[in-house]
Amino acid sequence: MIAFIQENRLLLLLGLAAVVTFIWLLQFRARLRMKWYAALGLSILHVIYGVICVKVFAVLEGNGVSSGAMSLFGAVFFMPLAYWLGARLMRRKVSEVFDIFAPCMIFTLLCARVNCLFAGCCLGRVIPGLEPWRFPTRELEMIFYIAFLAIMASRILRGKTYGQVYPLYMFLYGIVRGVLECFRVAATDGIFHLSHIWAFLAFSLGLALYVEIKRRHGAREKRLRPREKR
């Protein structure tokens, strides 16, 4: 049994991500006007498309297909395309779809980082003077995912969000990943490398979208607010 788990660790973690995604989507059947079997199908497709995203992005970064490399930035940048197209094709509110599916993606990325721990990849640099201890870059990234989910999940469930969840995640992740990359083992010897570009791009896009969504939401609330009596 232990040998089976070790050999199929990534598949089991992705299966867990699909199960959690399914349970999460079931909470929004009314808001998304979705049957349970549609939620099941979307959960499986969500994980499959996410895997394709991270593998394709790794190839675009210059890693071979056969190396098994994955780049989590692929999910960060490519998943929104699926959310937007899905919302448009199924005639669902785009902001609602993004808010509901964002935690699904984040939990899947959390599972991917758990796999990194067991696989021994994506290591932090050795801490000078404390060899062989390394900077806990993977662990800190996982803490970020857990904290973000803990804070935002209840707000999404209560319908207190308006499309800002994914942009907020993007620009916060850009900050966190940009800092952690300085302490991560990379192909280059310097502190700065390719992932810093993706982190800066995620930060910039996320911040710009977040500010614009906040502005539109504020303007909408102002229009709907009853005029004060003079």
Coordinates of N, CA and C in Angstrom, one line a residue:
M1 N 0.8 -1.2 0.0 CA 0.0 0.0 0.0 C 0.9 1.3 0.0
I2 N 1.9 1.3 0.9 CA 2.8 2.4 0.9 C 3.5 2.6 -0.4
A3 N 3.9 1.5 -1.0 CA 4.6 1.6 -2.3 C 3.7 2.2 -3.4
F4 N 2.4 1.8 -3.3 CA 1.4 2.3 -4.3 C 1.2 3.8 -4.1
I5 N 1.1 4.2 -2.9 CA 0.9 5.6 -2.6 C 2.1 6.4 -3.1
Q6 N 3.3 5.9 -2.8 CA 4.5 6.7 -3.3 C 4.6 6.8 -4.8
E7 N 4.2 5.7 -5.5 CA 4.3 5.7 -6.9 C 3.2 6.5 -7.6
N8 N 2.1 6.7 -6.9 CA 1.0 7.4 -7.5 C 0.6 8.6 -6.7
R9 N 1.6 9.2 -6.0 CA 1.3 10.3 -5.1 C 0.7 11.5 -5.7
L10 N 1.2 11.9 -6.9 CA 0.7 13.1 -7.6 C -0.8 12.8 -8.0
L11 N -1.0 11.6 -8.6 CA -2.4 11.3 -9.0 C -3.4 11.3 -7.8
L12 N -2.9 10.8 -6.7 CA -3.8 10.8 -5.5 C -4.1 12.2 -5.0
L13 N -3.0 13.1 -5.1 CA -3.2 14.5 -4.7 C -4.2 15.2 -5.6
L14 N -4.0 14.9 -6.9 CA -4.9 15.6 -7.9 C -6.3 15.0 -7.7
G15 N -6.4 13.8 -7.4 CA -7.8 13.2 -7.1 C -8.4 13.9 -5.9
L16 N -7.6 14.1 -4.9 CA -8.1 14.9 -3.7 C -8.6 16.3 -4.1
A17 N -7.8 16.9 -5.0 CA -8.2 18.3 -5.4 C -9.5 18.2 -6.2
A18 N -9.7 17.2 -7.0 CA -11.0 17.0 -7.7 C -12.1 16.8 -6.7
V19 N -11.9 16.0 -5.7 CA -13.0 15.7 -4.7 C -13.4 17.0 -4.0
V20 N -12.3 17.7 -3.5 CA -12.6 19.0 -2.8 C -13.3 20.0 -3.7
T21 N -12.9 20.1 -4.9 CA -13.5 21.0 -5.9 C -15.0 20.6 -6.1
F22 N -15.3 19.3 -6.2 CA -16.6 18.9 -6.3 C -17.5 19.2 -5.1
I23 N -17.0 19.0 -3.9 CA -17.7 19.4 -2.7 C -17.9 20.9 -2.6
W24 N -16.9 21.6 -3.0 CA -17.0 23.1 -3.0 C -18.1 23.6 -4.0
L25 N -18.1 23.0 -5.2 CA -19.0 23.5 -6.2 C -20.5 23.1 -5.9
L26 N -20.6 22.0 -5.1 CA -22.0 21.6 -4.7 C -22.6 22.7 -3.8
Q27 N -21.8 23.5 -3.2 CA -22.4 24.6 -2.3 C -22.9 25.7 -3.2
F28 N -22.6 25.7 -4.5 CA -23.1 26.8 -5.3 C -24.0 26.4 -6.5
R29 N -24.7 25.3 -6.3 CA -25.5 24.8 -7.3 C -26.6 25.8 -7.7
A30 N -27.2 26.4 -6.7 CA -28.2 27.4 -7.0 C -27.7 28.6 -7.7
R31 N -26.6 29.1 -7.2 CA -26.0 30.4 -7.7 C -25.5 30.2 -9.1
L32 N -25.0 29.0 -9.4 CA -24.5 28.7 -10.8 C -25.5 28.0 -11.7
R33 N -26.7 27.7 -11.1 CA -27.8 26.9 -11.8 C -27.2 25.7 -12.4
M34 N -26.7 24.8 -11.5 CA -25.9 23.7 -12.0 C -26.3 22.4 -11.3
K35 N -26.5 21.3 -12.0 CA -26.8 20.0 -11.5 C -25.6 19.4 -10.8
W36 N -25.8 18.4 -10.0 CA -24.7 17.8 -9.3 C -23.7 17.1 -10.2
Y37 N -24.3 16.5 -11.3 CA -23.4 15.7 -12.2 C -22.6 16.7 -13.0
A38 N -23.1 17.9 -13.3 CA -22.3 18.9 -14.0 C -21.2 19.4 -13.1
A39 N -21.4 19.5 -11.8 CA -20.4 19.9 -10.8 C -19.3 18.8 -10.8
L40 N -19.7 17.5 -10.9 CA -18.7 16.4 -10.9 C -17.8 16.5 -12.2
G41 N -18.5 16.7 -13.3 CA -17.7 16.8 -14.6 C -16.8 18.0 -14.6
L42 N -17.3 19.1 -14.1 CA -16.4 20.3 -14.0 C -15.2 20.1 -13.1
S43 N -15.4 19.4 -12.0 CA -14.3 19.2 -11.1 C -13.2 18.4 -11.7
I44 N -13.6 17.4 -12.5 CA -12.6 16.6 -13.2 C -11.9 17.4 -14.3
L45 N -12.7 18.1 -15.1 CA -12.1 18.9 -16.1 C -11.2 20.0 -15.6
H46 N -11.6 20.5 -14.5 CA -10.8 21.6 -13.9 C -9.4 21.1 -13.5
V47 N -9.3 20.0 -12.9 CA -8.0 19.4 -12.6 C -7.2 19.1 -13.8
I48 N -7.8 18.4 -14.8 CA -7.1 18.1 -16.0 C -6.6 19.3 -16.8
Y49 N -7.5 20.3 -16.9 CA -7.0 21.5 -17.6 C -5.9 22.2 -16.8
G50 N -6.0 22.2 -15.5 CA -4.9 22.8 -14.7 C -3.6 22.1 -14.9
V51 N -3.6 20.8 -15.0 CA -2.4 20.0 -15.2 C -1.8 20.4 -16.6
I52 N -2.7 20.5 -17.6 CA -2.2 20.9 -18.9 C -1.6 22.3 -18.9
C53 N -2.2 23.2 -18.2 CA -1.7 24.6 -18.1 C -0.3 24.6 -17.5
V54 N -0.1 23.9 -16.4 CA 1.3 24.0 -15.8 C 2.3 23.3 -16.6
K55 N 1.9 22.2 -17.3 CA 2.9 21.5 -18.2 C 3.2 22.3 -19.4
V56 N 2.2 22.9 -20.0 CA 2.4 23.8 -21.2 C 3.3 25.0 -20.9
F57 N 3.0 25.6 -19.7 CA 3.8 26.7 -19.4 C 5.3 26.4 -19.1
A58 N 5.5 25.2 -18.5 CA 6.9 24.7 -18.3 C 7.6 24.5 -19.6
V59 N 6.9 24.0 -20.6 CA 7.5 23.9 -22.0 C 7.8 25.2 -22.5
L60 N 6.9 26.2 -22.4 CA 7.2 27.5 -22.9 C 8.4 28.2 -22.2
E61 N 8.7 27.8 -21.0 CA 9.8 28.3 -20.2 C 11.1 27.6 -20.7
G62 N 11.0 26.6 -21.5 CA 12.2 25.9 -22.0 C 12.4 24.6 -21.5
N63 N 11.5 24.1 -20.6 CA 11.7 22.7 -20.1 C 11.1 21.7 -21.0
G64 N 11.7 20.6 -21.2 CA 11.2 19.6 -22.1 C 10.0 18.9 -21.6
V65 N 9.2 18.4 -22.6 CA 7.9 17.7 -22.3 C 8.2 16.4 -21.4
S66 N 9.3 15.7 -21.8 CA 9.5 14.5 -21.1 C 10.1 14.6 -19.7
S67 N 10.5 15.9 -19.3 CA 11.2 16.1 -18.0 C 10.2 16.0 -16.9
G68 N 8.9 16.1 -17.2 CA 7.9 16.1 -16.2 C 7.8 17.4 -15.4
A69 N 8.4 18.4 -15.9 CA 8.4 19.7 -15.2 C 7.1 20.4 -15.3
M70 N 6.8 21.1 -14.2 CA 5.5 21.9 -14.2 C 5.8 23.3 -13.6
S71 N 5.1 24.3 -14.2 CA 5.2 25.6 -13.7 C 3.9 26.1 -13.2
L72 N 3.7 26.4 -11.9 CA 2.4 26.8 -11.4 C 1.9 28.1 -12.0
F73 N 2.8 28.9 -12.5 CA 2.4 30.1 -13.1 C 1.5 29.8 -14.3
G74 N 1.6 28.7 -14.9 CA 0.7 28.3 -16.0 C -0.8 28.3 -15.6
A75 N -1.0 27.8 -14.4 CA -2.4 27.8 -13.9 C -2.8 29.3 -13.6
V76 N -1.9 30.1 -13.0 CA -2.3 31.4 -12.6 C -2.7 32.2 -13.9
F77 N -2.0 32.0 -15.0 CA -2.2 32.8 -16.2 C -3.3 32.2 -17.1
F78 N -3.4 30.9 -17.2 CA -4.2 30.3 -18.2 C -5.6 29.9 -17.7
M79 N -5.7 29.6 -16.4 CA -7.0 29.2 -15.9 C -8.1 30.3 -16.1
P80 N -7.8 31.6 -16.0 CA -8.8 32.6 -16.2 C -9.5 32.5 -17.6
L81 N -8.7 32.0 -18.6 CA -9.3 31.9 -19.9 C -10.4 30.9 -19.9
A82 N -10.2 29.8 -19.2 CA -11.3 28.7 -19.1 C -12.5 29.3 -18.3
Y83 N -12.2 30.0 -17.3 CA -13.3 30.6 -16.5 C -14.2 31.6 -17.3
W84 N -13.5 32.4 -18.0 CA -14.2 33.4 -18.8 C -15.0 32.8 -19.9
L85 N -14.3 31.9 -20.7 CA -15.1 31.2 -21.8 C -16.2 30.4 -21.2
G86 N -16.0 29.7 -20.1 CA -17.1 28.9 -19.5 C -18.3 29.8 -19.1
A87 N -18.0 30.9 -18.5 CA -19.1 31.8 -18.1 C -19.8 32.4 -19.3
R88 N -19.1 32.7 -20.3 CA -19.7 33.3 -21.5 C -20.6 32.2 -22.2
L89 N -20.0 31.0 -22.4 CA -20.7 30.0 -23.1 C -22.0 29.5 -22.4
M90 N -21.9 29.4 -21.1 CA -23.0 28.9 -20.3 C -23.9 30.0 -19.8
R91 N -23.6 31.3 -20.2 CA -24.4 32.4 -19.8 C -24.5 32.6 -18.3
R92 N -23.3 32.5 -17.6 CA -23.3 32.7 -16.2 C -22.5 34.0 -15.9
K93 N -22.8 34.6 -14.8 CA -22.1 35.9 -14.4 C -20.6 35.6 -14.3
V94 N -19.8 36.4 -15.0 CA -18.4 36.2 -15.1 C -17.7 36.3 -13.7
S95 N -18.1 37.4 -13.0 CA -17.5 37.7 -11.7 C -17.9 36.5 -10.7
E96 N -19.0 36.0 -10.8 CA -19.5 34.9 -9.9 C -18.6 33.6 -10.2
V97 N -18.4 33.3 -11.5 CA -17.7 32.2 -11.9 C -16.2 32.3 -11.4
F98 N -15.6 33.5 -11.5 CA -14.2 33.7 -11.1 C -14.1 33.5 -9.6
D99 N -15.0 34.1 -8.8 CA -15.0 34.0 -7.4 C -15.2 32.6 -6.9
I100 N -16.0 31.9 -7.5 CA -16.3 30.5 -7.0 C -15.2 29.5 -7.4
F101 N -14.7 29.7 -8.6 CA -13.6 28.7 -9.0 C -12.2 29.1 -8.6
A102 N -12.0 30.3 -8.2 CA -10.6 30.7 -7.7 C -10.1 29.8 -6.6
P103 N -10.9 29.5 -5.5 CA -10.5 28.6 -4.5 C -10.2 27.2 -5.0
C104 N -10.9 26.7 -6.0 CA -10.6 25.4 -6.6 C -9.2 25.3 -7.1
M105 N -8.8 26.4 -7.8 CA -7.5 26.4 -8.4 C -6.4 26.5 -7.3
I106 N -6.7 27.4 -6.3 CA -5.7 27.6 -5.3 C -5.5 26.3 -4.5
F107 N -6.6 25.6 -4.2 CA -6.4 24.3 -3.5 C -5.6 23.3 -4.3
T108 N -5.9 23.3 -5.6 CA -5.1 22.4 -6.5 C -3.7 22.7 -6.5
L109 N -3.3 24.0 -6.5 CA -1.9 24.4 -6.4 C -1.3 24.0 -5.1
L110 N -2.1 24.1 -4.0 CA -1.6 23.7 -2.7 C -1.3 22.2 -2.7
C111 N -2.1 21.4 -3.4 CA -1.8 20.0 -3.5 C -0.5 19.7 -4.3
A112 N -0.3 20.6 -5.3 CA 0.9 20.5 -6.1 C 2.1 20.7 -5.3
R113 N 2.0 21.7 -4.4 CA 3.2 22.1 -3.5 C 3.4 21.0 -2.5
V114 N 2.4 20.3 -2.1 CA 2.5 19.2 -1.2 C 3.3 18.1 -1.9
N115 N 3.0 17.9 -3.1 CA 3.8 16.9 -3.9 C 5.3 17.3 -4.0
C116 N 5.5 18.6 -4.1 CA 6.9 19.1 -4.2 C 7.7 18.7 -2.9
L117 N 7.0 18.7 -1.8 CA 7.7 18.3 -0.5 C 8.1 16.9 -0.6
F118 N 7.3 16.0 -1.0 CA 7.6 14.6 -1.1 C 8.6 14.3 -2.2
A119 N 8.5 15.0 -3.3 CA 9.3 14.8 -4.5 C 10.7 15.4 -4.3
G120 N 10.8 16.3 -3.3 CA 12.1 16.9 -3.1 C 12.5 17.9 -4.1
C121 N 11.6 18.5 -4.8 CA 11.9 19.5 -5.8 C 11.5 20.9 -5.4
C122 N 11.9 21.9 -6.2 CA 11.5 23.3 -5.8 C 12.1 23.7 -4.5
L123 N 13.3 23.3 -4.2 CA 13.9 23.5 -2.9 C 14.3 25.0 -2.7
G124 N 14.4 25.4 -1.4 CA 14.9 26.7 -1.1 C 16.4 26.6 -1.0
R125 N 17.1 27.7 -1.1 CA 18.6 27.7 -1.0 C 19.0 27.3 0.4
V126 N 20.2 26.8 0.5 CA 20.8 26.5 1.8 C 21.0 27.8 2.6
I127 N 20.6 27.8 3.9 CA 20.7 29.0 4.7 C 22.2 29.1 5.1
P128 N 22.9 30.2 4.7 CA 24.3 30.4 5.1 C 24.5 30.3 6.6
G129 N 25.5 29.4 6.9 CA 25.8 29.2 8.4 C 25.0 28.2 9.1
L130 N 23.9 27.8 8.4 CA 23.0 26.8 9.0 C 22.9 25.5 8.2
E131 N 23.9 25.2 7.4 CA 23.9 24.0 6.6 C 23.6 22.8 7.4
P132 N 22.7 21.8 7.0 CA 22.1 21.8 5.6 C 20.7 22.3 5.6
W133 N 20.3 23.2 6.5 CA 19.0 23.7 6.6 C 18.8 24.7 5.4
R134 N 17.6 24.6 4.8 CA 17.2 25.5 3.7 C 16.1 26.4 4.0
F135 N 16.0 27.5 3.2 CA 14.9 28.4 3.4 C 13.6 27.6 3.1
P136 N 12.6 27.7 3.9 CA 11.3 27.0 3.7 C 10.4 27.6 2.7
T137 N 10.9 27.8 1.4 CA 10.1 28.5 0.4 C 8.8 27.7 0.1
R138 N 8.8 26.4 0.0 CA 7.6 25.7 -0.4 C 6.6 25.7 0.8
E139 N 7.1 25.6 2.0 CA 6.2 25.6 3.1 C 5.5 27.0 3.3
L140 N 6.3 28.1 3.1 CA 5.7 29.4 3.2 C 4.7 29.7 2.1
E141 N 4.9 29.1 0.9 CA 3.9 29.3 -0.2 C 2.7 28.5 0.2
M142 N 2.8 27.4 0.8 CA 1.6 26.6 1.2 C 0.8 27.4 2.3
I143 N 1.6 28.0 3.2 CA 0.9 28.8 4.2 C 0.1 29.9 3.6
F144 N 0.7 30.5 2.6 CA -0.1 31.6 1.9 C -1.4 31.1 1.3
Y145 N -1.3 29.9 0.7 CA -2.5 29.4 0.1 C -3.6 29.1 1.1
I146 N -3.2 28.5 2.2 CA -4.1 28.1 3.3 C -4.7 29.4 3.9
A147 N -3.9 30.4 4.2 CA -4.4 31.6 4.8 C -5.4 32.3 3.8
F148 N -5.0 32.4 2.6 CA -5.9 33.0 1.6 C -7.3 32.3 1.5
L149 N -7.2 31.0 1.5 CA -8.5 30.2 1.4 C -9.3 30.4 2.7
A150 N -8.6 30.4 3.8 CA -9.3 30.5 5.1 C -10.0 31.9 5.2
I151 N -9.4 32.9 4.7 CA -10.0 34.3 4.8 C -11.1 34.5 3.8
M152 N -10.9 34.0 2.5 CA -11.9 34.3 1.5 C -13.0 33.3 1.3
A153 N -12.8 32.1 1.8 CA -13.9 31.0 1.5 C -15.2 31.4 2.2
S154 N -15.2 31.9 3.4 CA -16.5 32.2 4.0 C -17.1 33.4 3.4
R155 N -16.3 34.4 2.9 CA -16.9 35.5 2.2 C -17.6 35.1 0.9
I156 N -16.9 34.2 0.2 CA -17.5 33.7 -1.1 C -18.8 32.9 -0.8
L157 N -18.8 32.1 0.2 CA -20.0 31.3 0.6 C -21.1 32.2 0.9
R158 N -20.9 33.4 1.6 CA -21.9 34.3 2.0 C -22.3 35.3 0.9
G159 N -21.7 35.2 -0.3 CA -22.0 36.1 -1.4 C -21.5 37.5 -1.1
K160 N -20.4 37.6 -0.4 CA -19.9 39.0 -0.1 C -18.8 39.4 -1.0
T161 N -18.6 38.7 -2.1 CA -17.6 39.1 -3.1 C -18.2 39.5 -4.4
Y162 N -17.5 40.2 -5.2 CA -18.0 40.7 -6.4 C -17.1 40.7 -7.6
G163 N -16.3 39.6 -7.6 CA -15.3 39.4 -8.7 C -13.9 39.8 -8.4
Q164 N -13.6 40.2 -7.2 CA -12.3 40.6 -6.8 C -11.4 39.5 -6.3
V165 N -11.9 38.3 -6.1 CA -11.1 37.3 -5.5 C -9.9 36.9 -6.3
Y166 N -10.1 36.6 -7.6 CA -9.0 36.1 -8.4 C -7.9 37.2 -8.6
P167 N -8.3 38.5 -8.9 CA -7.3 39.5 -9.0 C -6.5 39.7 -7.7
L168 N -7.2 39.6 -6.6 CA -6.6 39.8 -5.3 C -5.6 38.7 -5.1
Y169 N -6.0 37.5 -5.4 CA -5.0 36.3 -5.3 C -3.8 36.6 -6.2
M170 N -4.0 37.0 -7.5 CA -2.9 37.2 -8.4 C -1.9 38.2 -7.9
F171 N -2.3 39.3 -7.4 CA -1.3 40.3 -7.1 C -0.7 40.0 -5.7
L172 N -1.4 39.3 -4.8 CA -0.8 38.9 -3.6 C 0.2 37.7 -3.8
Y173 N -0.2 36.8 -4.7 CA 0.7 35.7 -5.1 C 2.0 36.3 -5.8
G174 N 1.8 37.3 -6.6 CA 2.9 37.9 -7.3 C 3.9 38.4 -6.2
I175 N 3.4 39.0 -5.2 CA 4.3 39.5 -4.1 C 5.0 38.4 -3.4
V176 N 4.2 37.4 -2.9 CA 4.7 36.3 -2.2 C 5.8 35.5 -3.0
R177 N 5.4 35.2 -4.2 CA 6.3 34.4 -5.1 C 7.5 35.2 -5.5
G178 N 7.4 36.5 -5.7 CA 8.5 37.3 -6.0 C 9.6 37.3 -4.9
V179 N 9.1 37.4 -3.7 CA 10.0 37.3 -2.5 C 10.6 36.0 -2.4
L180 N 9.8 34.9 -2.4 CA 10.3 33.6 -2.2 C 11.3 33.1 -3.3
E181 N 11.1 33.6 -4.5 CA 12.0 33.3 -5.6 C 13.4 33.7 -5.3
C182 N 13.6 34.7 -4.5 CA 15.0 35.2 -4.1 C 15.7 34.1 -3.3
F183 N 15.0 33.2 -2.7 CA 15.6 32.2 -1.8 C 15.4 30.8 -2.3
R184 N 15.0 30.7 -3.6 CA 14.7 29.4 -4.1 C 15.9 28.9 -5.0
V185 N 16.1 27.7 -5.1 CA 17.1 27.1 -6.0 C 16.6 27.3 -7.4
A186 N 17.5 27.8 -8.3 CA 17.1 28.0 -9.7 C 18.2 27.6 -10.6
A187 N 17.9 27.6 -11.9 CA 18.9 27.2 -12.9 C 20.1 28.3 -13.0
T188 N 19.8 29.5 -12.6 CA 20.8 30.6 -12.6 C 21.3 30.7 -11.2
D189 N 22.6 31.3 -11.1 CA 23.2 31.4 -9.8 C 22.8 32.7 -9.1
G190 N 22.3 33.7 -9.9 CA 21.9 35.0 -9.3 C 20.6 34.9 -8.5
I191 N 20.3 35.9 -7.8 CA 19.1 36.0 -7.0 C 17.8 36.1 -7.9
F192 N 17.9 36.9 -9.0 CA 16.8 37.1 -9.8 C 16.9 36.2 -11.0
H193 N 15.7 35.6 -11.4 CA 15.6 34.7 -12.5 C 14.3 34.8 -13.2
L194 N 14.0 33.9 -14.1 CA 12.8 34.0 -15.0 C 11.5 34.1 -14.2
S195 N 11.4 33.4 -13.1 CA 10.1 33.4 -12.3 C 9.8 34.7 -11.7
H196 N 10.8 35.6 -11.6 CA 10.6 36.9 -11.1 C 9.8 37.7 -12.1
I197 N 10.0 37.5 -13.4 CA 9.2 38.1 -14.4 C 7.8 37.8 -14.3
W198 N 7.5 36.5 -14.2 CA 6.1 36.0 -14.1 C 5.5 36.5 -12.8
A199 N 6.2 36.6 -11.7 CA 5.7 37.1 -10.4 C 5.3 38.6 -10.6
F200 N 6.2 39.4 -11.3 CA 5.9 40.8 -11.5 C 4.7 41.0 -12.4
L201 N 4.6 40.1 -13.4 CA 3.4 40.2 -14.3 C 2.1 39.8 -13.6
A202 N 2.2 38.8 -12.7 CA 1.0 38.4 -11.9 C 0.6 39.6 -11.0
F203 N 1.6 40.2 -10.4 CA 1.4 41.3 -9.5 C 0.7 42.5 -10.2
S204 N 1.3 42.8 -11.4 CA 0.8 44.0 -12.1 C -0.6 43.8 -12.6
L205 N -0.8 42.6 -13.3 CA -2.2 42.3 -13.8 C -3.2 42.2 -12.7
G206 N -2.8 41.5 -11.6 CA -3.8 41.4 -10.5 C -4.1 42.7 -9.9
L207 N -3.1 43.5 -9.7 CA -3.4 44.8 -9.0 C -4.2 45.7 -9.9
A208 N -3.9 45.7 -11.2 CA -4.7 46.6 -12.1 C -6.2 46.1 -12.2
L209 N -6.4 44.8 -12.3 CA -7.7 44.3 -12.3 C -8.5 44.5 -11.0
Y210 N -7.8 44.4 -9.9 CA -8.4 44.5 -8.6 C -8.9 46.0 -8.4
V211 N -8.0 46.9 -8.8 CA -8.3 48.3 -8.6 C -9.5 48.7 -9.5
E212 N -9.5 48.2 -10.7 CA -10.6 48.5 -11.7 C -11.9 47.9 -11.2
I213 N -11.9 46.7 -10.7 CA -13.1 46.0 -10.2 C -13.6 46.8 -9.0
K214 N -12.7 47.2 -8.1 CA -13.1 47.9 -6.9 C -13.8 49.2 -7.3
R215 N -13.2 49.9 -8.3 CA -13.7 51.2 -8.8 C -15.1 51.0 -9.3
R216 N -15.3 50.0 -10.2 CA -16.6 49.7 -10.8 C -17.7 49.4 -9.7
H217 N -17.2 48.6 -8.8 CA -18.2 48.2 -7.7 C -18.6 49.4 -6.9
G218 N -17.6 50.3 -6.6 CA -17.9 51.5 -5.8 C -18.9 52.4 -6.5
A219 N -18.7 52.5 -7.9 CA -19.6 53.3 -8.7 C -21.0 52.7 -8.7
R220 N -21.0 51.4 -8.8 CA -22.3 50.7 -8.9 C -23.1 50.9 -7.6
E221 N -22.4 50.7 -6.5 CA -23.0 50.9 -5.2 C -23.5 52.3 -5.0
K222 N -22.8 53.3 -5.5 CA -23.2 54.7 -5.4 C -24.4 54.9 -6.1
R223 N -24.5 54.3 -7.3 CA -25.8 54.5 -8.1 C -27.0 53.9 -7.5
L224 N -26.8 52.7 -6.9 CA -27.9 52.0 -6.3 C -28.3 52.6 -4.9
R225 N -27.4 53.3 -4.3 CA -27.7 53.9 -2.9 C -28.7 55.0 -3.1
P226 N -29.8 54.9 -2.2 CA -30.8 55.9 -2.3 C -30.2 57.3 -2.0
R227 N -30.7 58.3 -2.7 CA -30.2 59.6 -2.6 C -30.7 60.2 -1.2
E228 N -29.7 60.8 -0.5 CA -30.0 61.3 0.8 C -30.9 62.5 0.6
K229 N -31.9 62.6 1.6 CA -32.8 63.7 1.6 C -32.0 65.0 1.9
R230 N -32.3 66.0 1.2 CA -31.7 67.3 1.5 C -32.4 68.0 2.6

